[in-house]
Coordinates of C-alpha atoms in Angstrom, one line a residue:
X1 CA -0.3 17.4 -39.8
X2 CA -0.6 17.6 -36.7
X3 CA -0.6 21.2 -35.2
X4 CA 1.1 22.0 -32.5
X5 CA -1.0 23.9 -29.6
X6 CA 0.2 27.4 -29.8
X7 CA 0.0 28.3 -26.2
X8 CA -0.8 26.3 -22.9
X9 CA -4.0 29.0 -22.4
X10 CA -5.7 27.5 -25.4
X11 CA -5.6 23.9 -24.1
X12 CA -7.4 24.5 -20.3
X13 CA -9.7 27.9 -21.1
X14 CA -12.9 26.2 -23.5
X15 CA -15.6 27.7 -22.7
X16 CA -17.7 24.8 -23.7
X17 CA -16.2 21.7 -22.3
X18 CA -18.8 19.6 -22.2
X19 CA -18.9 19.2 -26.1
X20 CA -16.2 16.7 -26.7
X21 CA -14.2 15.6 -29.5
X22 CA -13.6 12.0 -30.7
X23 CA -9.9 10.8 -30.1
X24 CA -9.3 10.8 -34.2
X25 CA -10.6 15.0 -34.0
X26 CA -8.7 15.7 -31.1
X27 CA -5.3 14.0 -32.3
X28 CA -5.4 16.6 -35.0
X29 CA -4.7 19.5 -32.7
X30 CA -1.4 18.1 -30.3
X31 CA 1.9 17.1 -31.5
X32 CA 3.6 14.0 -29.5
X33 CA 8.0 13.6 -28.6
X34 CA 10.0 11.0 -30.0
X35 CA 10.5 8.1 -27.2
X36 CA 14.4 6.8 -27.0
X37 CA 14.8 3.2 -27.5
X38 CA 13.7 1.9 -23.6
X39 CA 16.4 -1.5 -23.3
X40 CA 18.1 -4.1 -25.7
X41 CA 16.3 -7.7 -25.8
X42 CA 16.2 -9.7 -28.3
X43 CA 12.0 -11.4 -28.7
X44 CA 11.7 -14.0 -30.7
X45 CA 8.3 -12.9 -31.2
X46 CA 5.5 -11.7 -30.4
X47 CA 4.4 -14.6 -28.0
X48 CA 8.2 -16.0 -27.4
X49 CA 9.5 -14.9 -24.4
X50 CA 11.6 -11.9 -24.3
X51 CA 15.4 -11.6 -23.1
X52 CA 16.2 -8.5 -21.9
X53 CA 19.3 -7.3 -20.8
X54 CA 17.6 -5.7 -17.8
X55 CA 18.8 -6.7 -14.1
X56 CA 17.2 -10.1 -13.0
X57 CA 13.9 -9.5 -11.7
X58 CA 12.8 -11.9 -8.9
X59 CA 11.3 -10.6 -6.1
X60 CA 15.9 -10.5 -4.2
X61 CA 16.8 -9.2 -1.2
X62 CA 15.3 -11.6 0.9
X63 CA 16.1 -11.1 4.5
X64 CA 17.6 -14.2 5.8
X65 CA 16.4 -14.0 9.7
X66 CA 13.0 -13.0 8.9
X67 CA 10.2 -15.7 11.2
X68 CA 8.9 -18.0 9.3
X69 CA 5.7 -16.3 9.8
X70 CA 6.2 -14.1 8.0
X71 CA 8.0 -16.0 5.1
X72 CA 6.8 -17.4 1.6
X73 CA 8.8 -19.6 -0.3
X74 CA 7.7 -20.1 -4.4
X75 CA 8.8 -21.0 -7.1
X76 CA 10.3 -19.2 -10.4
X77 CA 7.1 -20.1 -12.6
X78 CA 5.3 -17.4 -14.7
X79 CA 1.3 -17.2 -15.4
X80 CA 0.3 -15.5 -18.1
X81 CA -2.7 -13.2 -16.1
X82 CA -3.3 -9.6 -17.5
X83 CA -3.2 -7.2 -14.8
X84 CA -5.4 -4.2 -16.0
X85 CA -3.1 -1.2 -14.9
X86 CA -4.9 2.1 -13.7
X87 CA -3.9 5.6 -13.1
X88 CA -4.5 7.2 -9.9
X89 CA -5.4 11.7 -11.5
X90 CA -4.5 14.6 -9.6
X91 CA -6.3 15.2 -6.0
X92 CA -7.6 18.7 -6.8
X93 CA -9.2 17.1 -10.3
X94 CA -12.4 18.3 -8.8
X95 CA -12.5 22.2 -7.9
X96 CA -13.2 23.5 -4.7
X97 CA -16.6 24.9 -6.3
X98 CA -17.7 21.1 -7.0
X99 CA -16.2 21.6 -11.1
X100 CA -13.7 19.1 -13.1
X101 CA -10.8 21.2 -13.0
X102 CA -8.9 21.9 -17.0
X103 CA -11.3 19.9 -18.9
X104 CA -8.7 19.6 -22.2
X105 CA -6.0 19.1 -20.7
X106 CA -8.1 16.0 -19.0
X107 CA -9.0 15.2 -22.0
X108 CA -5.4 15.3 -23.5
X109 CA -4.2 13.4 -21.1
X110 CA -7.2 9.9 -20.8
X111 CA -6.7 10.2 -24.4
X112 CA -2.9 9.4 -23.9
X113 CA -3.5 7.3 -21.1
X114 CA -6.0 5.2 -23.1
X115 CA -3.2 5.4 -25.9
X116 CA -1.1 3.3 -24.2
X117 CA -3.4 0.3 -22.9
X118 CA -3.7 1.7 -19.4
X119 CA -7.2 0.1 -18.2
X120 CA -8.5 3.5 -16.7
X121 CA -8.4 5.9 -13.8
X122 CA -9.0 5.8 -10.3
X123 CA -10.4 10.1 -8.5
X124 CA -11.5 10.6 -6.0
X125 CA -15.1 11.1 -4.7
X126 CA -13.7 14.1 -1.3
X127 CA -16.6 14.4 1.5
X128 CA -15.7 17.8 1.8
X129 CA -16.5 18.8 -2.0
X130 CA -19.8 16.5 -2.8
X131 CA -21.8 17.4 1.2
X132 CA -19.9 20.9 1.5
X133 CA -23.4 22.4 1.2
X134 CA -24.9 20.5 3.7
X135 CA -26.0 18.0 5.5
X136 CA -27.4 15.3 2.3
X137 CA -27.1 18.0 0.1
X138 CA -24.6 16.4 -2.4
X139 CA -22.6 18.1 -5.5
X140 CA -21.8 15.2 -8.6
X141 CA -21.7 17.8 -10.9
X142 CA -17.8 17.8 -12.0
X143 CA -17.8 14.2 -11.2
X144 CA -20.5 13.3 -13.4
X145 CA -18.8 15.9 -16.0
X146 CA -16.3 13.4 -15.9
X147 CA -17.6 10.6 -15.5
X148 CA -18.9 11.0 -19.0
X149 CA -15.5 12.0 -20.1
X150 CA -14.3 8.9 -19.2
X151 CA -16.8 6.9 -21.0
X152 CA -17.5 8.7 -24.4
X153 CA -13.1 7.1 -24.5
X154 CA -13.5 3.7 -23.6
X155 CA -11.6 4.0 -20.3
X156 CA -12.8 2.6 -16.9
X157 CA -12.7 4.3 -13.3
X158 CA -12.2 3.7 -10.4
X159 CA -14.0 5.6 -7.7
X160 CA -12.8 6.7 -3.6
X161 CA -15.3 7.5 -1.2
X162 CA -12.9 9.7 0.4
X163 CA -13.9 10.6 4.1
X164 CA -10.8 11.9 5.1
X165 CA -9.4 15.5 4.8
X166 CA -6.7 15.8 1.5
X167 CA -3.6 18.0 2.6
X168 CA -0.9 16.9 5.8
X169 CA 0.3 14.0 4.3
X170 CA 2.7 11.8 2.0
X171 CA 1.7 13.0 -1.5
X172 CA -0.6 15.7 -0.7
X173 CA -0.3 18.2 -3.3
X174 CA -3.3 20.6 -2.4
X175 CA -5.8 21.0 0.8
X176 CA -9.4 20.1 1.4
X177 CA -10.7 19.5 4.3
X178 CA -13.5 17.6 6.0
X179 CA -17.1 19.5 5.3
X180 CA -17.5 23.0 7.0
X181 CA -20.7 21.5 8.8
X182 CA -18.6 18.1 10.5
X183 CA -15.7 20.8 11.2
X184 CA -18.6 23.3 13.0
X185 CA -19.3 20.2 14.8
X186 CA -15.6 19.3 16.0
X187 CA -15.3 23.0 17.3
X188 CA -17.8 22.5 19.4
X189 CA -17.2 18.6 20.8
X190 CA -13.7 18.0 19.8
X191 CA -13.8 14.8 21.0
X192 CA -14.4 13.5 17.3
X193 CA -11.5 13.4 16.2
X194 CA -8.7 11.4 16.8
X195 CA -6.2 12.1 19.7
X196 CA -2.8 11.9 21.0
X197 CA -1.8 10.9 24.4
X198 CA -0.2 14.9 25.0
X199 CA -4.2 15.6 23.5
X200 CA -2.6 17.0 20.3
X201 CA -6.1 16.9 18.1
X202 CA -6.2 15.5 14.7
X203 CA -8.8 16.7 12.0
X204 CA -8.0 14.2 9.4
X205 CA -11.3 11.9 9.9
X206 CA -13.7 11.6 12.5
X207 CA -12.9 9.2 15.0
X208 CA -14.6 5.5 14.8
X209 CA -14.8 5.8 18.5
X210 CA -18.1 7.6 18.6
X211 CA -18.9 5.1 14.9
X212 CA -22.4 4.8 16.6
X213 CA -23.1 7.8 18.1
X214 CA -25.5 10.2 16.9
X215 CA -23.1 13.2 17.4
X216 CA -23.2 14.7 13.6
X217 CA -26.9 16.9 12.8
X218 CA -28.6 14.0 13.7
X219 CA -27.0 11.1 12.5
X220 CA -24.1 8.5 13.6
X221 CA -20.6 8.8 11.1
X222 CA -21.9 5.6 9.4
X223 CA -25.4 6.6 8.5
X224 CA -23.0 9.7 7.3
X225 CA -21.2 7.4 5.1
X226 CA -23.9 5.6 4.4
X227 CA -26.5 8.0 3.1
X228 CA -22.9 9.4 1.3
X229 CA -22.7 5.3 -0.8
X230 CA -26.1 5.8 -1.8
X231 CA -26.7 9.3 -3.0
X232 CA -23.6 8.3 -5.1
X233 CA -25.1 5.0 -5.8
X234 CA -28.1 7.1 -7.0
X235 CA -26.6 9.4 -9.1
X236 CA -24.1 6.8 -11.1
X237 CA -26.6 3.8 -11.5
X238 CA -26.1 4.0 -15.0
X239 CA -22.3 3.8 -15.2
X240 CA -21.8 1.0 -12.3
X241 CA -20.2 -1.6 -13.6
X242 CA -19.5 -1.0 -16.6
X243 CA -17.3 2.4 -16.6
X244 CA -17.2 3.0 -12.7
X245 CA -15.5 -0.8 -12.1
X246 CA -14.8 -0.1 -8.1
X247 CA -15.4 1.3 -5.6
X248 CA -12.7 1.9 -3.2
X249 CA -14.4 2.5 0.4
X250 CA -13.1 5.0 2.6
X251 CA -11.8 4.1 6.1
X252 CA -9.3 6.2 7.6
X253 CA -7.0 8.7 7.2
X254 CA -6.0 8.6 3.5
X255 CA -8.3 6.2 2.6
X256 CA -6.6 3.3 4.9
X257 CA -8.1 1.0 7.3
X258 CA -5.3 2.7 10.0
X259 CA -5.2 5.5 12.7
X260 CA -3.6 8.9 11.7
X261 CA -0.9 7.6 13.8
X262 CA 2.2 9.4 12.0
X263 CA 0.5 12.8 11.6
X264 CA 3.6 14.8 8.6
X265 CA 1.6 18.1 9.3
X266 CA 3.3 20.3 11.7
X267 CA 7.2 18.5 11.6
X268 CA 5.1 15.9 13.8
X269 CA 6.1 12.7 13.0
X270 CA 9.2 12.1 11.0
X271 CA 10.1 8.7 9.2
X272 CA 11.2 6.5 10.3
X273 CA 9.2 7.6 13.5
X274 CA 7.5 4.7 16.1
X275 CA 4.5 7.0 15.9
X276 CA 1.9 7.1 19.1
X277 CA -1.3 6.0 19.8
X278 CA -4.4 7.9 19.0
X279 CA -6.7 6.4 21.8
X280 CA -7.4 9.0 24.0
X281 CA -10.8 10.8 22.9
X282 CA -13.2 10.4 25.2
X283 CA -15.1 7.6 22.9
X284 CA -12.2 5.7 23.0
X285 CA -10.7 5.9 26.4
X286 CA -14.8 5.2 27.5
X287 CA -14.6 2.0 24.6
X288 CA -11.1 0.7 26.7
X289 CA -12.0 1.8 30.2
X290 CA -15.6 -0.9 29.5
X291 CA -12.7 -3.5 28.4
X292 CA -10.4 -3.2 31.5
X293 CA -13.5 -3.8 33.4
X294 CA -15.6 -6.7 31.9
X295 CA -11.4 -8.9 32.1
X296 CA -11.5 -7.5 36.3
X297 CA -8.5 -5.1 35.2
X298 CA -9.8 -1.7 35.9
X299 CA -6.6 -0.1 36.0
X300 CA -5.6 -1.0 32.3
X301 CA -8.6 0.9 31.3
X302 CA -7.2 4.1 32.1
X303 CA -5.0 5.0 29.3
X304 CA -2.9 4.3 26.5
X305 CA 0.5 2.3 27.6
X306 CA 2.3 5.3 29.8
X307 CA 5.7 4.4 27.8
X308 CA 5.3 3.7 24.4
X309 CA 7.5 6.9 23.5
X310 CA 6.8 10.0 20.9
X311 CA 6.1 9.8 17.3
X312 CA 10.0 10.3 16.0
X313 CA 11.1 7.8 18.5
X314 CA 12.7 4.2 17.8
X315 CA 11.3 1.4 19.8
X316 CA 14.5 0.9 21.1
X317 CA 14.2 4.2 22.8
X318 CA 10.7 3.4 24.8
X319 CA 9.5 0.7 27.0
X320 CA 6.3 -0.4 25.7
X321 CA 8.3 -1.2 21.7
X322 CA 11.6 -2.7 23.1
X323 CA 12.8 -5.6 22.6
X324 CA 11.9 -7.4 25.2
X325 CA 9.1 -4.3 26.1
X326 CA 5.5 -4.5 27.7
X327 CA 4.1 -5.6 23.6
X328 CA 4.7 -8.7 24.7
X329 CA 3.1 -8.7 28.8
X330 CA -0.1 -9.6 29.2
X331 CA -1.4 -6.2 29.1
X332 CA 0.4 -4.9 26.4
X333 CA -1.5 -7.9 24.5
X334 CA -4.5 -7.1 26.0
X335 CA -4.1 -2.9 24.6
X336 CA -3.0 -4.1 21.2
X337 CA -5.6 -6.5 21.2
X338 CA -8.4 -4.1 22.0
X339 CA -7.0 -0.9 19.6
X340 CA -6.6 -3.5 17.1
X341 CA -10.0 -4.9 17.3
X342 CA -11.5 -1.8 17.3
X343 CA -9.9 -0.7 13.8
X344 CA -11.5 -4.2 12.6
X345 CA -15.0 -3.3 13.7
X346 CA -14.9 0.4 12.0
X347 CA -14.0 -1.4 8.5
X348 CA -16.9 -4.1 9.6
X349 CA -19.4 -1.6 10.1
X350 CA -18.6 0.8 6.8
X351 CA -18.0 -2.1 4.7
X352 CA -21.5 -3.8 6.0
X353 CA -23.3 -0.7 4.8
X354 CA -20.7 -0.1 1.2
X355 CA -21.6 -3.9 0.6
X356 CA -25.9 -3.5 0.7
X357 CA -25.7 -0.1 -1.2
X358 CA -23.6 -1.2 -4.0
X359 CA -24.6 -4.9 -3.8
X360 CA -25.6 -6.7 -7.3
X361 CA -24.0 -3.2 -8.5
X362 CA -21.5 -4.6 -10.7
X363 CA -19.2 -2.5 -8.9
X364 CA -16.6 -4.1 -6.9
X365 CA -15.2 -3.1 -3.5
X366 CA -11.8 -2.8 -2.0
X367 CA -10.7 -1.5 0.9
X368 CA -7.2 0.4 1.4
X369 CA -4.4 -0.4 3.6
X370 CA -0.7 0.8 4.4
X371 CA 1.9 -0.9 3.5
X372 CA 4.0 0.9 7.1
X373 CA 7.3 -1.4 6.3
X374 CA 9.7 0.2 8.8
X375 CA 10.7 -1.3 12.1
X376 CA 9.3 -4.6 10.4
X377 CA 12.4 -6.5 11.1
X378 CA 12.0 -5.6 14.5
X379 CA 9.8 -7.6 17.3
X380 CA 7.6 -5.3 18.6
X381 CA 6.8 -3.4 14.5
X382 CA 6.2 -0.9 16.5
X383 CA 5.2 1.4 13.4
X384 CA 2.8 -1.1 12.4
X385 CA 1.3 -1.6 16.0
X386 CA 0.7 2.3 16.5
X387 CA -1.3 3.2 13.1
X388 CA -3.9 -0.2 14.3
X389 CA -2.1 -3.3 12.9
X390 CA -1.5 -6.4 15.2
X391 CA 1.4 -7.2 13.7
X392 CA 4.7 -8.6 15.7
X393 CA 7.2 -11.4 16.1
X394 CA 5.0 -14.0 16.9
X395 CA 1.1 -12.7 15.8
X396 CA 0.2 -12.5 12.3
X397 CA -1.4 -8.4 12.2
X398 CA -3.3 -9.4 8.0
X399 CA -5.2 -12.1 7.5
X400 CA -8.1 -11.1 10.3
X401 CA -8.2 -7.9 8.3
X402 CA -7.7 -10.0 5.2
X403 CA -10.8 -12.0 6.4
X404 CA -13.0 -9.3 7.9
X405 CA -12.5 -7.1 4.0
X406 CA -13.0 -11.0 2.6
X407 CA -16.3 -11.9 3.9
X408 CA -17.8 -8.5 2.1
X409 CA -15.9 -9.6 -0.7
X410 CA -13.8 -7.0 -0.8
X411 CA -10.6 -6.8 -2.7
X412 CA -7.3 -5.4 -0.4
X413 CA -5.4 -2.5 -2.2
X414 CA -1.9 -2.3 -0.3
X415 CA 0.3 -0.1 -1.0
X416 CA 4.3 0.0 -1.2
X417 CA 4.6 -2.3 -4.0
X418 CA 7.5 -0.8 -6.2
X419 CA 9.6 -0.7 -2.7
X420 CA 12.9 -3.1 -2.4
X421 CA 14.6 -3.6 1.1
X422 CA 17.8 -2.6 -0.4
X423 CA 16.4 0.8 -0.9
X424 CA 15.8 1.4 2.2
X425 CA 17.9 3.0 5.2
X426 CA 19.8 0.5 7.6
X427 CA 18.4 1.9 10.7
X428 CA 15.3 1.6 10.0
X429 CA 14.5 -1.7 10.4
X430 CA 12.0 -1.6 6.8
X431 CA 11.2 -4.6 4.4
X432 CA 8.8 -3.4 2.2
X433 CA 9.1 -6.8 0.4
X434 CA 9.0 -9.2 3.4
X435 CA 5.6 -7.2 3.7
X436 CA 3.7 -7.7 0.8
X437 CA 5.1 -11.6 0.6
X438 CA 3.1 -11.3 4.7
X439 CA 0.0 -9.6 2.6
X440 CA 0.1 -12.3 -0.4
X441 CA -0.3 -15.3 1.9
X442 CA -2.4 -13.5 4.2
X443 CA -5.2 -12.6 1.3
X444 CA -4.4 -15.8 -0.5
X445 CA -5.4 -17.5 2.8
X446 CA -8.3 -15.7 3.1
X447 CA -9.3 -16.3 -0.4
X448 CA -9.6 -12.3 -0.8
X449 CA -8.6 -10.6 -3.4
X450 CA -5.5 -8.3 -3.9
X451 CA -4.9 -5.2 -5.8
X452 CA -1.0 -2.8 -5.3
X453 CA -0.2 0.6 -5.6
X454 CA 3.0 2.1 -5.5
X455 CA 3.0 4.3 -2.2
X456 CA 5.6 7.3 -3.6
X457 CA 5.2 8.4 -7.2
X458 CA 8.1 7.0 -8.9
X459 CA 9.1 6.9 -12.5
X460 CA 12.4 4.8 -12.9
X461 CA 12.3 1.0 -14.5
X462 CA 13.6 -0.1 -11.2
X463 CA 10.3 0.8 -9.6
X464 CA 8.0 -0.9 -12.3
X465 CA 10.4 -4.0 -12.5
X466 CA 10.0 -4.4 -8.9
X467 CA 5.9 -4.1 -9.5
X468 CA 6.3 -6.6 -12.1
X469 CA 7.9 -9.6 -9.7
X470 CA 5.6 -8.3 -7.3
X471 CA 2.4 -9.0 -9.2
X472 CA 3.5 -12.3 -10.7
X473 CA 1.7 -14.9 -8.9
X474 CA 3.2 -18.5 -9.4
X475 CA -0.2 -20.2 -8.1
X476 CA -2.9 -18.8 -11.0
X477 CA -3.7 -15.5 -7.7
X478 CA -1.7 -12.4 -10.0
X479 CA -3.0 -9.0 -8.3
X480 CA -7.1 -7.7 -9.6
X481 CA -5.4 -4.6 -10.4
X482 CA -3.1 -2.5 -10.4
X483 CA -3.2 1.2 -9.6
X484 CA -0.4 3.7 -10.7
X485 CA 0.8 6.7 -8.4
X486 CA -0.1 9.6 -10.4
X487 CA -1.1 11.6 -13.0
X488 CA 0.9 14.6 -13.4
X489 CA 3.7 16.9 -15.5
X490 CA 6.4 14.5 -14.9
X491 CA 4.6 11.0 -15.9
X492 CA 4.1 13.2 -19.4
X493 CA 8.0 13.8 -20.0
X494 CA 9.4 11.4 -22.9
X495 CA 10.9 8.7 -20.8
X496 CA 9.5 8.7 -18.1
X497 CA 5.8 8.0 -20.7
X498 CA 8.4 5.5 -22.2
X499 CA 8.7 3.7 -18.9
X500 CA 4.7 3.2 -18.2
X501 CA 4.1 2.3 -21.8
X502 CA 6.5 -0.5 -21.3
X503 CA 5.2 -1.2 -18.0
X504 CA 1.4 -1.7 -19.0
X505 CA 1.9 -4.0 -21.9
X506 CA 4.4 -5.8 -18.9
X507 CA 1.7 -6.5 -17.0
X508 CA -1.1 -7.5 -19.9
X509 CA 1.4 -10.2 -20.6
X510 CA 1.5 -11.5 -16.6
X511 CA 3.9 -9.7 -15.0
X512 CA 7.0 -10.6 -18.3
X513 CA 8.5 -7.1 -19.3
X514 CA 8.2 -7.8 -23.1
X515 CA 8.9 -5.0 -25.5
X516 CA 6.7 -2.7 -27.6
X517 CA 6.9 -3.8 -31.7
X518 CA 8.6 -1.3 -33.7
X519 CA 5.8 -1.6 -35.8
X520 CA 2.3 -3.7 -36.1
X521 CA 0.1 -4.7 -39.3
X522 CA -3.4 -6.5 -37.0
X523 CA -4.3 -2.6 -36.4
X524 CA -3.8 -2.6 -32.3
X525 CA -2.7 0.7 -31.0
X526 CA 0.2 -0.5 -28.9
X527 CA 3.3 -0.2 -30.7
X528 CA 6.8 1.9 -30.8
X529 CA 5.7 4.0 -34.2
X530 CA 2.1 4.8 -32.6
X531 CA 3.2 5.6 -29.1
X532 CA 5.9 8.2 -30.6
X533 CA 3.2 9.8 -32.8
X534 CA -0.1 9.7 -29.9
X535 CA 2.2 10.9 -26.7
X536 CA 0.6 14.5 -26.1
X537 CA 3.6 16.9 -25.9
X538 CA 1.2 19.8 -24.5
X539 CA 0.6 18.6 -21.4
X540 CA 4.1 19.3 -19.9
X541 CA 2.5 22.8 -20.2
X542 CA -0.9 21.4 -19.1
X543 CA 0.6 19.5 -16.4
X544 CA -2.3 18.1 -14.0
X545 CA -0.8 19.1 -10.6

């Protein structure tokens, strides 16, 4: 008989957290909520297609005026390719002191995810925590405890090499700055971080302008990132490829290959603003000046566009981004080409290092690209341009990125997979669906793997159905994986949990929504009767937030 946990404190305050119980042992100390039927459907049998009462889940709301460059037309056939689902762990999974936070709650949460059929979890390996105590002084102990726990439960883990600050962006629920010794160097030399036209400094991430300069106590930023990854690889070599199945290499703010063009901290930027170019630290300015001089246009190297507007403006408010603005002039093409190329060079340098360190380890490498879908339906694609993606009505900005990643065998991880065009405000000229289609074409053309994430925390079935539609491939190249954002208290509420379980099952069926059976005679865990018993009710009290 299952016993109810008496309190959340009894669940979290366990001194000997390293002595893990097996799932069978642990199931005797938790209770589980009831799951209501999710939808009305008639399934002929487990191998035949289910008939759903859901709305049609094929991609819809296509923009009829989408330029040919960004269109993809595909038949509605179905390929049964399994897409493994991972779940992001809380941002503060590892404490400031370097320990695993709330180990008993984490264990129960991981057990629940295992019962739901999840492949595993994703965790940020924060630079600001691991190398906090000084250059080359690494503390991996909290991560070691987590990885052992994941292994014991038979799950897999994706680990993000997070060289950015946590805090100041969408979904950031805690603050983890860059390592103190790095911040000390920034205080001495503020040009180490990205800077906008007004001189605002952004300490989320080290400016790519100084990638190859010895500015961090005898090392270049690329050397620092390389040493960090090498330390991780050495510490966890016995888990690589077996438990640690993916290393996502951070290449910018939020871990994404981009400039910090739309920072939310202190109200600097508001959706759906165009953002601002981040090229005004002395290292970026020197690079721009040298590029302009090389083509005999010295005047073009004195700074970024003077008419590019401010963070929260719209394209038509500016001279540079408006319909017939200078973005499409000879100068605009020069500047945007330089700005985007610097970003590609940055990604190439880090991934070259990562490839050399992790090659042969058995773990896949991935790199994250931001889903900047606002103003996508305009000519200039202003918000993408300020972030470093040279994608316009006349130019594909994602194919060069996909090719750069593919050169290193790196999977492109893309966000906003859950979004629909019709859900977005009309004035923002959004098209997340058009953007996803374009990125899918780019990765296919480049022969690069594609994985996905949801951009915002969504637990409703509408979002899941959109991911299912997006993940399906009519040509046999479905998503390599999908990572759900994120594990927290809300996820474990009964209705939300039920939706997740159904979603994971459907992704295993190649993107076709099928209901779980009420009973199971072949001994698997994925059936409604089991789920009714095996969802951890007290996780609501011991939420990981």
